[in-house]
mmCIF file of C-alpha atoms in Angstrom:
data_model
loop_
_atom_site.group_PDB
_atom_site.id
_atom_site.type_symbol
_atom_site.label_atom_id
_atom_site.label_comp_id
_atom_site.label_asym_id
_atom_site.label_seq_id
_atom_site.Cartn_x
_atom_site.Cartn_y
_atom_site.Cartn_z
ATOM 1 C CA MET V 1230 132.022 127.874 131.984
ATOM 2 C CA LEU V 1231 134.807 125.415 132.703
ATOM 3 C CA LYS V 1232 135.350 122.163 134.499
ATOM 4 C CA THR V 1233 138.996 122.780 135.312
ATOM 5 C CA SER V 1234 139.043 126.169 136.987
ATOM 6 C CA ALA V 1235 135.655 126.442 138.747
ATOM 7 C CA PRO V 1236 135.470 130.224 138.366
ATOM 8 C CA PHE V 1237 132.506 130.682 140.686
ATOM 9 C CA SER V 1238 134.441 129.246 143.616
ATOM 10 C CA LYS V 1239 136.885 132.131 143.246
ATOM 11 C CA PRO V 1240 136.453 135.330 145.264
ATOM 12 C CA LEU V 1241 136.426 137.582 142.204
ATOM 13 C CA TYR V 1242 135.693 136.905 138.578
ATOM 14 C CA VAL V 1243 135.170 139.294 135.658
ATOM 15 C CA MET V 1244 134.442 138.162 132.106
ATOM 16 C CA LEU V 1245 135.940 140.124 129.205
ATOM 17 C CA LYS V 1246 134.190 141.238 125.995
ATOM 18 C CA PRO V 1247 137.119 142.089 123.683
ATOM 19 C CA ALA V 1248 134.839 142.753 120.687
ATOM 20 C CA GLY V 1249 131.829 143.910 122.669
ATOM 21 C CA SER V 1250 128.607 142.403 121.391
ATOM 22 C CA THR V 1251 129.842 142.256 117.786
ATOM 23 C CA CYS V 1252 129.352 138.851 116.179
ATOM 24 C CA ASN V 1253 129.665 137.250 112.748
ATOM 25 C CA LEU V 1254 126.449 135.302 113.369
ATOM 26 C CA ALA V 1255 122.886 136.409 114.023
ATOM 27 C CA CYS V 1256 121.371 133.729 116.247
ATOM 28 C CA GLU V 1257 117.696 134.455 116.757
ATOM 29 C CA TYR V 1258 117.710 133.979 120.518
ATOM 30 C CA CYS V 1259 120.928 135.878 121.295
ATOM 31 C CA TYR V 1260 120.371 138.240 124.214
ATOM 32 C CA TYR V 1261 123.648 140.086 123.655
ATOM 33 C CA LEU V 1262 123.491 141.431 120.103
ATOM 34 C CA GLN V 1263 121.368 144.443 121.060
ATOM 35 C CA LYS V 1264 123.927 145.531 123.662
ATOM 36 C CA LYS V 1265 125.788 147.375 120.924
ATOM 37 C CA GLU V 1266 123.000 149.971 121.132
ATOM 38 C CA LEU V 1267 124.240 150.889 124.604
ATOM 39 C CA TYR V 1268 127.340 152.277 122.904
ATOM 40 C CA ASN V 1269 126.031 153.825 119.711
ATOM 41 C CA GLU V 1270 128.611 156.593 119.969
ATOM 42 C CA SER V 1271 131.425 154.051 119.549
ATOM 43 C CA ARG V 1272 132.057 153.044 115.947
ATOM 44 C CA GLN V 1273 134.514 150.293 116.789
ATOM 45 C CA GLN V 1274 133.509 148.419 119.877
ATOM 46 C CA ILE V 1275 136.858 146.807 120.617
ATOM 47 C CA LEU V 1276 138.942 146.618 123.763
ATOM 48 C CA SER V 1277 142.135 148.649 123.367
ATOM 49 C CA ASP V 1278 145.627 147.388 124.194
ATOM 50 C CA ALA V 1279 145.924 150.047 126.900
ATOM 51 C CA LEU V 1280 142.719 148.883 128.594
ATOM 52 C CA LEU V 1281 143.769 145.256 128.186
ATOM 53 C CA GLU V 1282 147.005 145.943 130.061
ATOM 54 C CA LYS V 1283 145.283 147.956 132.784
ATOM 55 C CA PHE V 1284 142.665 145.260 133.340
ATOM 56 C CA THR V 1285 145.238 142.454 133.328
ATOM 57 C CA GLU V 1286 147.427 144.081 135.962
ATOM 58 C CA GLU V 1287 144.540 145.038 138.219
ATOM 59 C CA TYR V 1288 142.623 141.776 137.799
ATOM 60 C CA ILE V 1289 145.606 139.606 138.717
ATOM 61 C CA ALA V 1290 146.534 141.830 141.663
ATOM 62 C CA SER V 1291 142.972 141.699 143.007
ATOM 63 C CA GLN V 1292 142.930 137.899 143.318
ATOM 64 C CA THR V 1293 143.450 136.255 146.692
ATOM 65 C CA SER V 1294 143.902 132.845 145.064
ATOM 66 C CA GLN V 1295 147.072 131.683 143.352
ATOM 67 C CA GLU V 1296 144.978 130.660 140.330
ATOM 68 C CA VAL V 1297 143.587 133.370 138.054
ATOM 69 C CA LEU V 1298 141.076 132.677 135.296
ATOM 70 C CA PHE V 1299 140.628 134.967 132.286
ATOM 71 C CA THR V 1300 137.449 134.340 130.289
ATOM 72 C CA TRP V 1301 137.046 135.802 126.795
ATOM 73 C CA HIS V 1302 133.463 136.078 125.612
ATOM 74 C CA GLY V 1303 131.274 137.989 123.209
ATOM 75 C CA GLY V 1304 129.716 138.615 120.847
ATOM 76 C CA GLU V 1305 132.356 136.596 119.048
ATOM 77 C CA PRO V 1306 135.803 137.038 120.615
ATOM 78 C CA THR V 1307 137.688 135.582 117.626
ATOM 79 C CA LEU V 1308 136.736 138.697 115.671
ATOM 80 C CA ARG V 1309 139.791 140.128 117.408
ATOM 81 C CA ASN V 1310 142.933 138.893 115.679
ATOM 82 C CA LEU V 1311 145.530 136.604 117.187
ATOM 83 C CA GLN V 1312 147.911 139.477 117.782
ATOM 84 C CA PHE V 1313 145.490 140.818 120.379
ATOM 85 C CA TYR V 1314 145.514 137.547 122.294
ATOM 86 C CA LYS V 1315 149.280 137.182 121.986
ATOM 87 C CA LYS V 1316 149.480 140.610 123.582
ATOM 88 C CA ALA V 1317 147.136 139.365 126.318
ATOM 89 C CA ILE V 1318 149.547 136.516 127.056
ATOM 90 C CA GLU V 1319 152.430 138.987 127.223
ATOM 91 C CA TYR V 1320 150.579 141.129 129.769
ATOM 92 C CA GLN V 1321 149.584 138.085 131.826
ATOM 93 C CA ASN V 1322 153.196 136.943 131.998
ATOM 94 C CA LYS V 1323 154.316 140.464 132.862
ATOM 95 C CA TYR V 1324 151.945 140.833 135.817
ATOM 96 C CA ALA V 1325 151.543 137.207 136.976
ATOM 97 C CA ARG V 1326 153.958 137.570 139.889
ATOM 98 C CA GLY V 1327 154.083 133.845 140.471
ATOM 99 C CA LYS V 1328 150.345 133.202 140.069
ATOM 100 C CA MET V 1329 149.030 130.500 137.779
ATOM 101 C CA ILE V 1330 147.098 131.999 134.854
ATOM 102 C CA ASP V 1331 144.404 130.072 132.981
ATOM 103 C CA ASN V 1332 142.474 131.229 129.914
ATOM 104 C CA CYS V 1333 139.231 130.101 128.375
ATOM 105 C CA ILE V 1334 137.382 131.434 125.381
ATOM 106 C CA GLN V 1335 133.758 130.960 124.337
ATOM 107 C CA THR V 1336 133.405 130.896 120.556
ATOM 108 C CA ASN V 1337 130.988 129.851 117.834
ATOM 109 C CA ALA V 1338 134.047 128.145 116.242
ATOM 110 C CA SER V 1339 133.113 129.257 112.727
ATOM 111 C CA LEU V 1340 136.242 131.402 112.306
ATOM 112 C CA LEU V 1341 138.805 128.972 113.698
ATOM 113 C CA THR V 1342 141.902 128.172 111.660
ATOM 114 C CA ASP V 1343 145.016 126.065 112.144
ATOM 115 C CA GLU V 1344 146.773 129.159 113.432
ATOM 116 C CA TRP V 1345 144.108 129.812 116.063
ATOM 117 C CA CYS V 1346 144.123 126.206 117.237
ATOM 118 C CA ALA V 1347 147.925 126.040 117.391
ATOM 119 C CA PHE V 1348 147.806 129.137 119.632
ATOM 120 C CA PHE V 1349 145.209 127.556 121.918
ATOM 121 C CA LYS V 1350 147.256 124.369 122.224
ATOM 122 C CA LYS V 1351 150.558 126.135 122.807
ATOM 123 C CA ASN V 1352 149.095 128.313 125.561
ATOM 124 C CA ASN V 1353 146.854 125.633 127.079
ATOM 125 C CA TRP V 1354 143.600 127.488 126.526
ATOM 126 C CA LEU V 1355 140.289 125.770 127.124
ATOM 127 C CA VAL V 1356 137.785 126.454 124.340
ATOM 128 C CA GLY V 1357 134.036 126.525 124.813
ATOM 129 C CA VAL V 1358 132.173 125.853 121.558
ATOM 130 C CA SER V 1359 128.629 127.127 121.112
ATOM 131 C CA ILE V 1360 126.706 124.342 119.410
ATOM 132 C CA ASP V 1361 123.067 123.395 119.970
ATOM 133 C CA GLY V 1362 123.084 119.777 118.793
ATOM 134 C CA PRO V 1363 122.807 117.972 115.444
ATOM 135 C CA GLU V 1364 122.490 119.906 112.206
ATOM 136 C CA HIS V 1365 118.715 120.417 111.989
ATOM 137 C CA VAL V 1366 118.665 121.438 115.657
ATOM 138 C CA HIS V 1367 121.668 123.736 115.546
ATOM 139 C CA ASP V 1368 120.646 125.529 112.343
ATOM 140 C CA TYR V 1369 117.097 126.113 113.527
ATOM 141 C CA TYR V 1370 118.085 129.305 115.355
ATOM 142 C CA ARG V 1371 121.841 129.698 114.843
ATOM 143 C CA HIS V 1372 122.132 131.508 111.503
ATOM 144 C CA GLY V 1373 124.721 133.631 109.768
ATOM 145 C CA ILE V 1374 124.051 137.335 109.276
ATOM 146 C CA HIS V 1375 122.366 136.580 105.940
ATOM 147 C CA GLY V 1376 120.275 133.755 107.354
ATOM 148 C CA GLU V 1377 122.592 130.999 106.144
ATOM 149 C CA PRO V 1378 123.139 127.773 108.150
ATOM 150 C CA THR V 1379 126.239 127.580 110.351
ATOM 151 C CA PHE V 1380 126.481 123.953 111.499
ATOM 152 C CA GLN V 1381 129.074 122.779 108.991
ATOM 153 C CA LYS V 1382 131.385 125.691 109.799
ATOM 154 C CA VAL V 1383 131.160 124.863 113.499
ATOM 155 C CA ILE V 1384 131.924 121.195 112.848
ATOM 156 C CA SER V 1385 134.926 122.242 110.764
ATOM 157 C CA GLY V 1386 136.103 124.331 113.702
ATOM 158 C CA ILE V 1387 135.713 121.378 116.066
ATOM 159 C CA GLU V 1388 137.689 119.173 113.687
ATOM 160 C CA LEU V 1389 140.528 121.703 113.783
ATOM 161 C CA LEU V 1390 140.441 121.754 117.590
ATOM 162 C CA ASN V 1391 140.674 117.961 117.606
ATOM 163 C CA LYS V 1392 143.459 118.005 115.034
ATOM 164 C CA HIS V 1393 145.551 120.208 117.316
ATOM 165 C CA ARG V 1394 144.431 118.325 120.445
ATOM 166 C CA VAL V 1395 142.920 121.402 122.033
ATOM 167 C CA GLN V 1396 140.750 120.789 125.085
ATOM 168 C CA TRP V 1397 137.210 121.942 124.362
ATOM 169 C CA ASN V 1398 133.744 121.843 125.920
ATOM 170 C CA ALA V 1399 130.308 122.258 124.378
ATOM 171 C CA MET V 1400 127.900 125.005 125.388
ATOM 172 C CA ALA V 1401 124.358 124.522 124.135
ATOM 173 C CA THR V 1402 121.234 126.569 124.616
ATOM 174 C CA ILE V 1403 118.002 124.668 125.195
ATOM 175 C CA ASN V 1404 115.153 126.324 123.375
ATOM 176 C CA ASN V 1405 111.601 125.491 122.363
ATOM 177 C CA TYR V 1406 112.877 123.409 119.418
ATOM 178 C CA ASN V 1407 115.829 121.311 120.538
ATOM 179 C CA ALA V 1408 114.179 120.579 123.893
ATOM 180 C CA ASN V 1409 112.012 118.153 121.920
ATOM 181 C CA TYR V 1410 115.033 116.037 120.910
ATOM 182 C CA PRO V 1411 116.868 115.012 124.105
ATOM 183 C CA THR V 1412 117.919 111.573 122.824
ATOM 184 C CA GLU V 1413 119.209 112.903 119.516
ATOM 185 C CA PHE V 1414 120.891 115.769 121.366
ATOM 186 C CA TYR V 1415 122.752 113.442 123.739
ATOM 187 C CA HIS V 1416 123.796 110.901 121.148
ATOM 188 C CA PHE V 1417 125.100 113.653 118.888
ATOM 189 C CA PHE V 1418 127.524 114.922 121.499
ATOM 190 C CA LYS V 1419 128.688 111.403 122.228
ATOM 191 C CA GLU V 1420 129.232 110.788 118.508
ATOM 192 C CA ILE V 1421 131.482 113.835 118.202
ATOM 193 C CA LYS V 1422 133.325 112.655 121.334
ATOM 194 C CA CYS V 1423 132.378 115.622 123.460
ATOM 195 C CA ASN V 1424 132.652 114.503 127.086
ATOM 196 C CA TYR V 1425 132.007 117.864 128.733
ATOM 197 C CA ILE V 1426 128.580 119.335 128.044
ATOM 198 C CA GLN V 1427 127.070 122.517 129.407
ATOM 199 C CA PHE V 1428 123.687 123.890 128.503
ATOM 200 C CA THR V 1429 121.473 126.728 129.568
ATOM 201 C CA PRO V 1430 117.722 127.226 129.123
ATOM 202 C CA VAL V 1431 116.630 130.007 126.801
ATOM 203 C CA VAL V 1432 114.148 132.215 128.640
ATOM 204 C CA GLU V 1433 113.786 135.670 127.152
ATOM 205 C CA ARG V 1434 110.989 138.189 127.470
ATOM 206 C CA LEU V 1435 110.069 140.824 124.937
ATOM 207 C CA SER V 1436 110.087 144.411 126.074
ATOM 208 C CA THR V 1437 106.662 146.013 126.426
ATOM 209 C CA ASP V 1438 108.245 149.412 125.862
ATOM 210 C CA GLU V 1439 109.415 149.699 122.265
ATOM 211 C CA GLY V 1440 111.541 152.704 123.054
ATOM 212 C CA ASN V 1441 113.210 151.174 126.086
ATOM 213 C CA MET V 1442 114.769 147.943 124.818
ATOM 214 C CA LEU V 1443 117.904 148.590 126.849
ATOM 215 C CA SER V 1444 116.296 148.418 130.285
ATOM 216 C CA ALA V 1445 116.076 145.226 132.282
ATOM 217 C CA ASN V 1446 112.671 143.605 132.123
ATOM 218 C CA ASN V 1447 110.664 144.763 135.100
ATOM 219 C CA ASN V 1448 109.312 141.765 136.979
ATOM 220 C CA GLU V 1449 106.179 143.732 137.801
ATOM 221 C CA LYS V 1450 105.159 143.863 134.159
ATOM 222 C CA PRO V 1451 103.649 140.833 132.375
ATOM 223 C CA ASN V 1452 106.113 140.870 129.482
ATOM 224 C CA GLU V 1453 105.475 138.487 126.611
ATOM 225 C CA LEU V 1454 107.813 135.536 126.308
ATOM 226 C CA ALA V 1455 109.957 135.318 123.205
ATOM 227 C CA PRO V 1456 108.709 132.452 121.005
ATOM 228 C CA PHE V 1457 112.016 130.564 121.166
ATOM 229 C CA SER V 1458 111.889 130.299 124.971
ATOM 230 C CA VAL V 1459 111.766 126.762 126.345
ATOM 231 C CA LYS V 1460 108.557 125.936 128.223
ATOM 232 C CA PRO V 1461 108.754 124.732 131.841
ATOM 233 C CA GLN V 1462 107.312 121.300 131.075
ATOM 234 C CA GLN V 1463 109.623 120.954 128.080
ATOM 235 C CA TRP V 1464 112.606 121.816 130.251
ATOM 236 C CA GLY V 1465 111.681 119.224 132.861
ATOM 237 C CA ASP V 1466 111.025 116.532 130.257
ATOM 238 C CA PHE V 1467 114.312 117.306 128.512
ATOM 239 C CA LEU V 1468 116.341 117.091 131.727
ATOM 240 C CA CYS V 1469 114.701 113.839 132.815
ATOM 241 C CA ALA V 1470 115.205 112.170 129.439
ATOM 242 C CA LEU V 1471 118.824 113.302 129.263
ATOM 243 C CA PHE V 1472 119.509 112.127 132.796
ATOM 244 C CA ASP V 1473 118.076 108.673 132.038
ATOM 245 C CA LEU V 1474 120.463 108.306 129.103
ATOM 246 C CA TRP V 1475 123.451 109.503 131.113
ATOM 247 C CA ILE V 1476 122.816 107.477 134.274
ATOM 248 C CA LYS V 1477 122.705 104.171 132.384
ATOM 249 C CA GLU V 1478 126.291 104.075 131.177
ATOM 250 C CA ASP V 1479 128.102 107.402 131.243
ATOM 251 C CA VAL V 1480 128.523 108.486 134.885
ATOM 252 C CA GLY V 1481 132.187 109.332 135.305
ATOM 253 C CA GLN V 1482 132.740 109.314 131.541
ATOM 254 C CA VAL V 1483 130.512 112.114 130.259
ATOM 255 C CA PHE V 1484 130.344 115.221 132.432
ATOM 256 C CA ILE V 1485 127.178 117.280 132.266
ATOM 257 C CA GLN V 1486 127.533 120.490 134.216
ATOM 258 C CA LEU V 1487 123.987 120.703 135.548
ATOM 259 C CA PHE V 1488 124.019 117.097 136.759
ATOM 260 C CA ASP V 1489 127.388 117.574 138.480
ATOM 261 C CA ALA V 1490 126.185 120.817 140.057
ATOM 262 C CA THR V 1491 122.957 119.177 141.226
ATOM 263 C CA LEU V 1492 124.966 116.428 142.940
ATOM 264 C CA ALA V 1493 127.144 119.112 144.553
ATOM 265 C CA ASN V 1494 124.025 120.747 146.018
ATOM 266 C CA TRP V 1495 122.853 117.322 147.206
ATOM 267 C CA MET V 1496 126.215 117.034 148.983
ATOM 268 C CA GLY V 1497 125.933 120.525 150.444
ATOM 269 C CA VAL V 1498 129.002 121.870 148.676
ATOM 270 C CA THR V 1499 129.399 124.824 146.307
ATOM 271 C CA PRO V 1500 127.944 123.771 142.947
ATOM 272 C CA GLY V 1501 130.222 125.835 140.693
ATOM 273 C CA LEU V 1502 127.168 126.935 138.690
ATOM 274 C CA CYS V 1503 125.873 130.374 139.618
ATOM 275 C CA SER V 1504 122.278 129.764 138.547
ATOM 276 C CA ILE V 1505 121.692 127.152 141.277
ATOM 277 C CA ASP V 1506 124.067 128.537 143.907
ATOM 278 C CA VAL V 1507 122.655 130.163 147.052
ATOM 279 C CA ARG V 1508 123.860 133.609 146.038
ATOM 280 C CA CYS V 1509 125.108 135.211 142.844
ATOM 281 C CA GLY V 1510 127.141 138.322 142.149
ATOM 282 C CA HIS V 1511 130.502 136.547 142.065
ATOM 283 C CA ALA V 1512 130.913 137.081 138.339
ATOM 284 C CA GLY V 1513 130.856 140.468 136.659
ATOM 285 C CA VAL V 1514 131.486 141.382 133.056
ATOM 286 C CA MET V 1515 133.600 144.139 131.508
ATOM 287 C CA GLU V 1516 132.635 145.726 128.228
ATOM 288 C CA PHE V 1517 135.129 146.919 125.619
ATOM 289 C CA ASN V 1518 135.302 150.444 127.104
ATOM 290 C CA GLY V 1519 135.934 149.422 130.714
ATOM 291 C CA ASP V 1520 132.331 149.507 131.971
ATOM 292 C CA ILE V 1521 131.717 146.735 134.494
ATOM 293 C CA TYR V 1522 128.267 145.244 135.079
ATOM 294 C CA SER V 1523 126.892 142.980 137.784
ATOM 295 C CA CYS V 1524 126.410 139.972 135.499
ATOM 296 C CA ASP V 1525 126.552 138.929 131.857
ATOM 297 C CA HIS V 1526 122.743 138.651 131.892
ATOM 298 C CA TYR V 1527 122.337 142.088 133.472
ATOM 299 C CA VAL V 1528 124.195 144.353 131.064
ATOM 300 C CA PHE V 1529 121.680 147.159 131.447
ATOM 301 C CA PRO V 1530 122.309 150.751 132.565
ATOM 302 C CA GLU V 1531 120.768 150.134 135.997
ATOM 303 C CA TYR V 1532 123.257 147.324 136.699
ATOM 304 C CA LYS V 1533 126.405 149.184 135.675
ATOM 305 C CA LEU V 1534 128.809 149.228 138.616
ATOM 306 C CA GLY V 1535 131.167 151.789 137.137
ATOM 307 C CA ASN V 1536 134.180 152.035 134.855
ATOM 308 C CA ILE V 1537 137.656 150.671 135.499
ATOM 309 C CA TYR V 1538 139.155 154.078 134.740
ATOM 310 C CA GLU V 1539 137.132 155.586 137.582
ATOM 311 C CA LYS V 1540 136.887 152.779 140.153
ATOM 312 C CA SER V 1541 138.971 149.730 140.953
ATOM 313 C CA ILE V 1542 137.741 146.225 140.132
ATOM 314 C CA VAL V 1543 137.756 145.369 143.840
ATOM 315 C CA GLU V 1544 135.773 148.502 144.679
ATOM 316 C CA MET V 1545 133.098 147.585 142.132
ATOM 317 C CA MET V 1546 132.918 143.815 142.671
ATOM 318 C CA TYR V 1547 133.041 144.043 146.474
ATOM 319 C CA GLY V 1548 131.058 147.268 146.711
ATOM 320 C CA GLN V 1549 127.674 147.514 148.404
ATOM 321 C CA ARG V 1550 125.708 147.545 145.133
ATOM 322 C CA GLN V 1551 127.208 144.267 143.998
ATOM 323 C CA LEU V 1552 126.897 142.703 147.439
ATOM 324 C CA ASP V 1553 123.218 143.674 147.496
ATOM 325 C CA PHE V 1554 122.798 142.278 143.982
ATOM 326 C CA GLY V 1555 124.249 138.938 145.073
ATOM 327 C CA ARG V 1556 122.289 138.703 148.322
ATOM 328 C CA ALA V 1557 118.992 139.603 146.648
ATOM 329 C CA LYS V 1558 118.857 136.159 145.029
ATOM 330 C CA GLN V 1559 118.322 134.538 148.410
ATOM 331 C CA GLU V 1560 116.637 137.373 150.271
ATOM 332 C CA THR V 1561 113.854 137.937 147.726
ATOM 333 C CA LEU V 1562 112.701 134.312 147.576
ATOM 334 C CA PRO V 1563 108.954 133.983 148.152
ATOM 335 C CA GLU V 1564 107.559 131.665 150.831
ATOM 336 C CA GLN V 1565 106.590 129.212 148.109
ATOM 337 C CA CYS V 1566 110.315 128.720 147.441
ATOM 338 C CA ASN V 1567 111.447 128.831 151.063
ATOM 339 C CA SER V 1568 109.045 126.030 151.963
ATOM 340 C CA CYS V 1569 109.915 123.887 148.938
ATOM 341 C CA GLU V 1570 111.605 120.524 149.561
ATOM 342 C CA PHE V 1571 114.011 121.242 146.704
ATOM 343 C CA LEU V 1572 115.089 124.741 147.672
ATOM 344 C CA PHE V 1573 118.548 123.346 148.475
ATOM 345 C CA ALA V 1574 118.840 122.008 144.919
ATOM 346 C CA CYS V 1575 117.929 125.077 142.858
ATOM 347 C CA ASN V 1576 117.992 128.050 145.271
ATOM 348 C CA GLY V 1577 115.372 129.736 143.116
ATOM 349 C CA GLU V 1578 117.579 129.428 139.994
ATOM 350 C CA CYS V 1579 118.585 132.563 138.061
ATOM 351 C CA PRO V 1580 116.830 135.759 139.253
ATOM 352 C CA LYS V 1581 116.315 136.881 135.648
ATOM 353 C CA ASN V 1582 113.812 134.028 135.250
ATOM 354 C CA ARG V 1583 111.717 134.918 138.307
ATOM 355 C CA PHE V 1584 108.639 136.550 136.902
ATOM 356 C CA VAL V 1585 105.728 134.184 137.641
ATOM 357 C CA LYS V 1586 103.340 135.338 140.358
ATOM 358 C CA THR V 1587 103.073 133.253 143.504
ATOM 359 C CA SER V 1588 99.693 131.986 144.653
ATOM 360 C CA ASN V 1589 99.177 135.079 146.795
ATOM 361 C CA GLY V 1590 100.726 137.392 144.204
ATOM 362 C CA ASP V 1591 103.243 139.039 146.518
ATOM 363 C CA LYS V 1592 106.523 137.882 144.985
ATOM 364 C CA ARG V 1593 107.749 136.015 141.931
ATOM 365 C CA ILE V 1594 108.879 132.447 141.454
ATOM 366 C CA ASN V 1595 111.026 131.063 138.685
ATOM 367 C CA TYR V 1596 109.365 130.558 135.320
ATOM 368 C CA LEU V 1597 111.053 127.135 135.041
ATOM 369 C CA CYS V 1598 110.024 125.991 138.532
ATOM 370 C CA GLU V 1599 107.653 123.294 137.277
ATOM 371 C CA GLY V 1600 110.363 121.788 135.088
ATOM 372 C CA TYR V 1601 113.011 121.842 137.800
ATOM 373 C CA LYS V 1602 110.662 120.214 140.309
ATOM 374 C CA LYS V 1603 109.937 117.398 137.880
ATOM 375 C CA PHE V 1604 113.665 116.902 137.327
ATOM 376 C CA PHE V 1605 114.567 116.914 141.030
ATOM 377 C CA HIS V 1606 111.782 114.456 141.874
ATOM 378 C CA HIS V 1607 112.984 112.205 139.077
ATOM 379 C CA VAL V 1608 116.685 112.205 140.019
ATOM 380 C CA SER V 1609 116.274 112.276 143.792
ATOM 381 C CA PRO V 1610 116.868 108.538 144.528
ATOM 382 C CA TYR V 1611 119.896 108.442 142.229
ATOM 383 C CA MET V 1612 121.352 111.598 143.760
ATOM 384 C CA ASP V 1613 120.788 110.105 147.223
ATOM 385 C CA PHE V 1614 122.706 106.985 146.197
ATOM 386 C CA MET V 1615 125.595 108.909 144.644
ATOM 387 C CA LYS V 1616 125.793 111.163 147.700
ATOM 388 C CA LYS V 1617 126.079 108.087 149.920
ATOM 389 C CA GLU V 1618 128.839 106.665 147.720
ATOM 390 C CA LEU V 1619 130.824 109.889 147.836
ATOM 391 C CA MET V 1620 130.425 110.189 151.601
ATOM 392 C CA ASN V 1621 131.860 106.701 151.910
ATOM 393 C CA GLN V 1622 134.722 107.563 149.556
ATOM 394 C CA ARG V 1623 133.362 105.372 146.772
ATOM 395 C CA ALA V 1624 132.804 106.277 143.140
ATOM 396 C CA PRO V 1625 129.369 107.754 142.296
ATOM 397 C CA SER V 1626 129.556 105.780 139.049
ATOM 398 C CA ASN V 1627 128.593 102.724 141.142
ATOM 399 C CA VAL V 1628 125.046 103.962 140.658
ATOM 400 C CA MET V 1629 125.077 102.352 137.214
ATOM 401 C CA ASN V 1630 125.216 98.911 138.857
ATOM 402 C CA GLU V 1631 122.212 99.613 141.069
ATOM 403 C CA LEU V 1632 119.733 101.189 138.649
ATOM 404 C CA GLU V 1633 117.156 98.402 138.684
ATOM 405 C CA ARG V 1634 117.154 98.138 142.467
ATOM 406 C CA ILE V 1635 116.846 101.921 142.901
ATOM 407 C CA LYS V 1636 114.044 102.008 140.386
ATOM 408 C CA ARG V 1637 112.151 99.156 142.091
ATOM 409 C CA GLU V 1638 112.470 100.746 145.502
ATOM 410 C CA ASN V 1639 111.096 104.048 144.265
ATOM 411 C CA ILE V 1640 108.151 102.966 142.149
#
C-alpha cells in the first residue's frame, strides 16, 4: 500500500484486521463486509491485547530484514480506540530488538480527530485514505450505513491530517462510474495536493449459490458480474487518459503506483505491486481471532492457512499451501497469456480476475485483459524512453521534454 516501505519486496508480510470486517460505512462495492458472516459465533470481532502481543513478537522475529512493516486494515481500523494502537507501539518497542518498525493504516478517514492525527504524526505512521475522487464520484458508491453521503467527512479527515502534517496517500477504487471521469479524477487529487495515488479496479462477481456466499467464486462457473464492476474497455480508456495527463507535466512530482510499477516491470525489476508481479502469495492477512489467510482477496474457508495459536506465522506463510498459492499465478497462465507481448508487464494480473474463457476454452484469462493491452500499447514508447533514461542514470522525468518527438515517431 505504501511508497516508503515496499512491503511486497519483503520476505514475509501479514496484514492485520484489528476490528475484523466491521466498518462504520456501507460502501456498495466492498468485498469485505460479508466476511463477518465467517465468524457469526463471535459477537465482538476485535483483536485482543493478548493476540496483539503474540502476533507482534512472532511477526518481528520472523523477519529476515531489519525493516518491519505493520499494516492495519479493515473493515475500518479506527473503530478500535487509540489506546489499542498505543499498546501496539508498546509491544513493537518491546520486541523490536534493534529492528526498524514502520506502521501504516488504511482508513476511510471519517472518524479522524486531532488526537488521532497527533498520534500518527508523533509515531511517524503513514495513512492511506480511501477516497474515490470528487464529491459526486466518491458518494456514488461510498455511503454511510444509513445511505448518507460521506465525502465531506473524508475531506474533513484529510484536512486534519494536513493540519498535523501527517504523511498520507490516497487509495481509490475504479468502478463503472468513476472510470468515466479520468480528467476530473486526476485534477481533483492534484487540487487536494495528493502526490501519491493508488487505485485498484473493482471486479466482483455475484455468487450463483445463494447459500454459499462465503466460498470463493469458482472460475468454472459463469458467475454474473456485480453491476459496479469496471468494464475492460472502460479500464483501458481510464488508464490511457490518466497517463496522458500525468506524462505531460507530473512525472517525478505525482506518483501513481500502477505507472511506477509498470515502469519497474519494463526495467525487469520487482514492481512492488502484487497484482502485476510474476508471483503472489507474499502477503497474507490475519483476522481478529488469529486466523491467517493466503491473501486479503481470498478470505474464504478454502484459503485459510491456519491459526496463529496452532501454527507459527513462518510455518503458514512459507508452508507448501501458500507456496503453491503463490506459484499458481504463473503456472496456471494459459497459452494466450504466455505468448502475449505484454506478459512481462502484467503477468496475468490478479488471479481473482481470471475468469474469461480462452479461445480454446481450456483455461481462463484476466477479465481486464483487453483494457490492460490497450494501456500497455499506449504507454509503450514512453516506458521505453524512461527505461533508457534510467539505464543511463538520467531522470525518467526527461520524458516530458520529448513528448512530441515520441508521439511523432510512433504515429
